[in-house]
Short mmCIF file of C-alpha atoms in Angstrom, two decimals:
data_model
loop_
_atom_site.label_atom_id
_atom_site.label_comp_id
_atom_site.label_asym_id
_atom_site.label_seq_id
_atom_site.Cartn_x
_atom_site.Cartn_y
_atom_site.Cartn_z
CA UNK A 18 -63.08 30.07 5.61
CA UNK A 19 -59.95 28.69 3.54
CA UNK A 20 -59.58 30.74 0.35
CA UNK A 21 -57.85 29.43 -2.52
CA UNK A 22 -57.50 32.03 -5.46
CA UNK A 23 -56.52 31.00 -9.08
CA UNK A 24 -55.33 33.75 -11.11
CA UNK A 25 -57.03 33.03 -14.06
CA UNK A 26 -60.29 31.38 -14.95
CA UNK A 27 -59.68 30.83 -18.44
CA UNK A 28 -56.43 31.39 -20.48
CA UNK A 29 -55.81 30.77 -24.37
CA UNK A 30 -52.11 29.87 -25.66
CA UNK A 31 -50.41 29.03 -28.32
CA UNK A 32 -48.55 25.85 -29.16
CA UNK A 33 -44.54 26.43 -27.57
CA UNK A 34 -45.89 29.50 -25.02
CA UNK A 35 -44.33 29.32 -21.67
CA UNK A 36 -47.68 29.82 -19.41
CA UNK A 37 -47.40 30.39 -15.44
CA UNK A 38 -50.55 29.37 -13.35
CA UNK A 39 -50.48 31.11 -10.37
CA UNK A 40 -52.27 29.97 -6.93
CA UNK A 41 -52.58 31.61 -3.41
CA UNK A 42 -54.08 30.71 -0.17
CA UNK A 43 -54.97 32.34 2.81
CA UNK A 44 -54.36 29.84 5.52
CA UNK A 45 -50.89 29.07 5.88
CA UNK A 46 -51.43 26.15 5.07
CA UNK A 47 -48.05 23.78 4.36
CA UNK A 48 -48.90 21.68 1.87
CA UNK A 49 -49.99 23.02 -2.12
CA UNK A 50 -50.71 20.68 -4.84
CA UNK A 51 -51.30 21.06 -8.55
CA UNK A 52 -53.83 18.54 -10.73
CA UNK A 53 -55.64 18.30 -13.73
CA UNK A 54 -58.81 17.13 -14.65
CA UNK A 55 -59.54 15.93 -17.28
CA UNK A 56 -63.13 13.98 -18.86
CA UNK A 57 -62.66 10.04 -18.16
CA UNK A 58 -59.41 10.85 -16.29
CA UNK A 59 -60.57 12.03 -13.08
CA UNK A 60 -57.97 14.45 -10.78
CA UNK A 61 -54.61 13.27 -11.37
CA UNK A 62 -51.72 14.84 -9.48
CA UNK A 63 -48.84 17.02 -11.38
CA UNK A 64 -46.62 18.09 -8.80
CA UNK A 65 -46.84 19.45 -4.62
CA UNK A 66 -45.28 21.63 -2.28
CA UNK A 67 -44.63 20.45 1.28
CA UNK A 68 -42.87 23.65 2.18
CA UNK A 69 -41.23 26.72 0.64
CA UNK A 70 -38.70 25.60 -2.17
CA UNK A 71 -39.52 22.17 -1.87
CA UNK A 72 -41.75 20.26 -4.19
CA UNK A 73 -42.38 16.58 -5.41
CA UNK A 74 -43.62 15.21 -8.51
CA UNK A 75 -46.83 13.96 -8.47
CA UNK A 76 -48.07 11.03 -11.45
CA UNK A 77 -48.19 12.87 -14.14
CA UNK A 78 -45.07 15.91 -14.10
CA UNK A 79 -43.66 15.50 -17.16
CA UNK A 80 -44.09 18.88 -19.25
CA UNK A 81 -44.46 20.95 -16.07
CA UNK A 82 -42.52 22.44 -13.68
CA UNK A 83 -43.43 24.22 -10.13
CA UNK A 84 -42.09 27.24 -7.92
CA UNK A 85 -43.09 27.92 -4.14
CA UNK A 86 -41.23 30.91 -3.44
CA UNK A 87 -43.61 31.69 -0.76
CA UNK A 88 -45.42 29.52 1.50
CA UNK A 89 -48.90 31.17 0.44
CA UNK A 90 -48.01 30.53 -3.70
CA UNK A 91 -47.63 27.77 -5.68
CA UNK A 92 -47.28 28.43 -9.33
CA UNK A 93 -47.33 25.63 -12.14
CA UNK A 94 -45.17 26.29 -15.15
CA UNK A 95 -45.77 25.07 -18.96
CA UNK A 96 -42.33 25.89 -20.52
CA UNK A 97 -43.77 24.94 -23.87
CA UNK A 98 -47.18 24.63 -24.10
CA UNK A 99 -48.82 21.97 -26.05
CA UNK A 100 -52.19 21.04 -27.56
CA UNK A 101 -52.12 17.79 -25.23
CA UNK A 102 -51.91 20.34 -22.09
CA UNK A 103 -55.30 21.82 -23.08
CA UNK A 104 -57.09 20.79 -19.63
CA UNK A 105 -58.99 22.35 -16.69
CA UNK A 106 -56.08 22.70 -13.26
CA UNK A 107 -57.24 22.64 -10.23
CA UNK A 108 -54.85 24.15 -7.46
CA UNK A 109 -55.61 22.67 -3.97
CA UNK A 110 -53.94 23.10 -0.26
CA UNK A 111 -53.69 21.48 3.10
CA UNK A 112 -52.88 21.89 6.40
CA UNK A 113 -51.27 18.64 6.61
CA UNK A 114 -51.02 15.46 5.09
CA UNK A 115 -53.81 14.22 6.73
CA UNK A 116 -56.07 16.77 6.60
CA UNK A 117 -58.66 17.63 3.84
CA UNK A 118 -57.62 19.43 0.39
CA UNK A 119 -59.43 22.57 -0.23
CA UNK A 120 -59.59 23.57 -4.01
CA UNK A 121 -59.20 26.80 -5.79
CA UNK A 122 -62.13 27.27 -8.70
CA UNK A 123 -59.69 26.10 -11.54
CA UNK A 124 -58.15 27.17 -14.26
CA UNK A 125 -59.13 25.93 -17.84
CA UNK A 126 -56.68 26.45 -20.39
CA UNK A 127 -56.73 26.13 -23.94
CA UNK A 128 -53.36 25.62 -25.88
CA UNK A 129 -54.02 26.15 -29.66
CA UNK B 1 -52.93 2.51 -13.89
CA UNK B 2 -56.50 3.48 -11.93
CA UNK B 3 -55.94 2.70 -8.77
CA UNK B 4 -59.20 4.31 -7.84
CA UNK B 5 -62.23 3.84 -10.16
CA UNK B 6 -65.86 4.99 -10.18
CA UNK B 7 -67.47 2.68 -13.31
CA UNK B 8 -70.81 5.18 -13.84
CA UNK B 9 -69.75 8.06 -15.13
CA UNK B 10 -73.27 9.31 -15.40
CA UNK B 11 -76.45 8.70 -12.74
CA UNK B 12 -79.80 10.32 -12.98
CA UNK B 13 -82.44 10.08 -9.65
CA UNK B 14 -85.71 11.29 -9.06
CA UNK B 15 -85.77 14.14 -6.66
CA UNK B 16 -86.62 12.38 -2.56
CA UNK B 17 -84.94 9.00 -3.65
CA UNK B 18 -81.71 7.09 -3.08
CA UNK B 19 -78.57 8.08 -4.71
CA UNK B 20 -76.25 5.47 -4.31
CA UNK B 21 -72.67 6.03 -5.80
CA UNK B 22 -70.32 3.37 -6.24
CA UNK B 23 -66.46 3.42 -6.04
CA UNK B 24 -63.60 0.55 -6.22
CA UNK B 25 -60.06 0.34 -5.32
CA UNK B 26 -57.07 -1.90 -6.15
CA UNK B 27 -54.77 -0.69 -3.59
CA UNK B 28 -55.17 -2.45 0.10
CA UNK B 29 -52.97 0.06 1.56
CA UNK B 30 -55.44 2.88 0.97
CA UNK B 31 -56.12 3.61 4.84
CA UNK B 32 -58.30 6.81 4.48
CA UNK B 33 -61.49 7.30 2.11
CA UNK B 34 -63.10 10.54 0.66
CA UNK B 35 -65.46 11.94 -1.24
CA UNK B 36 -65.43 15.43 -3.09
CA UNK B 37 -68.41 17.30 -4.82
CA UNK B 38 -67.98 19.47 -7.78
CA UNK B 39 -70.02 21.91 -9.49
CA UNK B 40 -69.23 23.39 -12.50
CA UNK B 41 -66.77 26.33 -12.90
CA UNK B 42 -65.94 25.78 -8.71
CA UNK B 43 -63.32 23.52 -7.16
CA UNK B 44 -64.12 20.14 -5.60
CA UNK B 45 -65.04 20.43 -2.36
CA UNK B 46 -64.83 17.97 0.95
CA UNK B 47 -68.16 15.95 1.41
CA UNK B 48 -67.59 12.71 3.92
CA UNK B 49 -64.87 10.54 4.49
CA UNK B 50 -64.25 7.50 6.23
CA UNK B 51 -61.29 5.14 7.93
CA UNK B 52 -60.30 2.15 6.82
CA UNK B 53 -60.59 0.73 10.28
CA UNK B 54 -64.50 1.53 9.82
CA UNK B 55 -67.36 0.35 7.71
CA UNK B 56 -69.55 3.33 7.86
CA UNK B 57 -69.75 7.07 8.37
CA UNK B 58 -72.49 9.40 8.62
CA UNK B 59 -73.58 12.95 7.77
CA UNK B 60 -76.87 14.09 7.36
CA UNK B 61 -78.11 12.93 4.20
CA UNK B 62 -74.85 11.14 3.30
CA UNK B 63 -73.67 8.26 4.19
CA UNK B 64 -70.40 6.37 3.22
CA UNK B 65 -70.42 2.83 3.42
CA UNK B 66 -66.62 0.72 2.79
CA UNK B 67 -66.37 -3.09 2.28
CA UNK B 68 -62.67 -3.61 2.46
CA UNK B 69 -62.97 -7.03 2.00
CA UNK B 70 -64.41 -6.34 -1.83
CA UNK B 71 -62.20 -3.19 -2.41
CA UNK B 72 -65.60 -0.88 -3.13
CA UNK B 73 -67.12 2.04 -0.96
CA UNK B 74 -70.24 3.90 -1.79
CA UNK B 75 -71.70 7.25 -1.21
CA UNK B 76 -75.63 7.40 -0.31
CA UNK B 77 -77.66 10.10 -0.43
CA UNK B 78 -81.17 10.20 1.25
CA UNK B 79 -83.22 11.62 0.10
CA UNK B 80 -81.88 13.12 -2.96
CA UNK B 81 -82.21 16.90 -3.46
CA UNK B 82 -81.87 19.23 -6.98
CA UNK B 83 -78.75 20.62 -5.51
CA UNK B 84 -76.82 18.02 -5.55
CA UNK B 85 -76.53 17.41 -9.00
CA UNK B 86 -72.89 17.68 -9.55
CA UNK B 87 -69.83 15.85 -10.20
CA UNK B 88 -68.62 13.47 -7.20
CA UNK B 89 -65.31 12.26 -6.69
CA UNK B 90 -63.79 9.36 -4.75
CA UNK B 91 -61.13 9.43 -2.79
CA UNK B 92 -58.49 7.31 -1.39
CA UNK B 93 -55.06 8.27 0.49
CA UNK B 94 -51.77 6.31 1.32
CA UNK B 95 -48.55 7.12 2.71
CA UNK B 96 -45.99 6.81 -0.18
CA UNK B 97 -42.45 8.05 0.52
CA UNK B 98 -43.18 9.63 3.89
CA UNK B 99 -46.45 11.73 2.11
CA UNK B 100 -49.97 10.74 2.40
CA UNK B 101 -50.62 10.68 -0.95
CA UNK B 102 -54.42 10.92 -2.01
CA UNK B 103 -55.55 9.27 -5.67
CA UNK B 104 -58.90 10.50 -7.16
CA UNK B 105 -61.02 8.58 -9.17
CA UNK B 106 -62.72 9.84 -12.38
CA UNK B 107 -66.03 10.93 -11.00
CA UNK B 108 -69.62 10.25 -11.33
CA UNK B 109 -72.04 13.06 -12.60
CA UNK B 110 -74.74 12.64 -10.70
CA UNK B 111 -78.41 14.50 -12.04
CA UNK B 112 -81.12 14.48 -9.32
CA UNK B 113 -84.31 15.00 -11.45
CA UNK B 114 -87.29 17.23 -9.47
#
């Protein structure tokens, strides 16, 4: 079974905090993406990870920032938190392009 | 921009009944269809999915149906059980900039009464 861990269920920061979400899967799998969900909005895409070192932006990148040092982490950066940032992320990977996402359980964070 | 849009964000069904989810697109390259489940405090997870070169696919209970013509694909489920009551997403994916980029929609909550 695919495994996708996210370091942190829930996390509480304050307003200009740099905060580091942290993912990991299991099955060296290429591709790593980063989303947020939030009510009304649906999943919408922040940044992903092809391969180690490289990333894209996604729709929605501005305030974030990503690192894939290693092709089993993707980590999403806040280098200033704010309140608007308060959401539930959702870390998901993929074999390829083509095949299904599997999803880690989330991470909801609250920035006060 | 939504490119991918479910209009009920809420549906309640009596347990053994239809579930019928609904789903619309603007986007005619969209090639590749999906739906995800999610229950609360987990991660979506794959359901059913279907090709744009298809009208229907089916699994078990659940059945995707797509009308390209009208931009709309549904999810049915028959017959409806408790457990799945959660939160379904639709799915679409295109290749954009030599990625297959996949666009959720904003999800349904679908309650399945016993």
């Amino acid at each position: 079974d695919v495994k996708v861990t996210q370091s942190s269920r829930y996390l509480v920061k304050r307003t200009g905090e740099k905060v580091f979400l942290e993912c990991v899967q299991d099955m060296d799998h290429e591709n790593m993406f980063w989303y947020r969900q939030d009510p009304g909005l649906g999943l919408r895409l922040i940044y992903f990870s092809y391969d180690v070192k490289m990333k894209e932006k996604g729709d929605i990148p501005e305030g974030y920032s990503v690192s894939r040092e290693k092709k089993e982490r993707f980590s999403l950066i806040l280098e200033s938190a704010s309140t608007n940032q308060t959401s539930m992320y959702l870390c998901a990977s993929s074999r390829t392009f083509q095949e299904t996402q599997y999803f880690g359980p989330g991470t909801r964070l609250l920035v006060l | 921009d939504q490119q991918v849009k479910q209009n009920s964000p809420s549906l309640s069904v009596q347990e053994g009944r239809i579930s019928i989810l609904n789903c619309d697109y603007t986007n005619s390259m969209f090639d590749y269809f999906l739906w995800y489940k999610k229950y609360p405090a987990e991660g979506p997870t794959f359901l059913i999915s279907i090709s744009s070169i298809k009208d229907k696919n089916e699994d078990g209970r659940f059945t995707v149906f797509l009308n390209k013509s009208a931009k709309h694909l549904s999810l049915h489920i028959v017959p409806s059980q408790p457990g799945d009551s959660a939160v379904y997403f639709c799915a679409a994916r295109v290749n954009s900039g030599g990625y297959q980029k996949v666009t959720f929609g904003t999800g349904t909550k679908l309650q399945v009464i016993p």
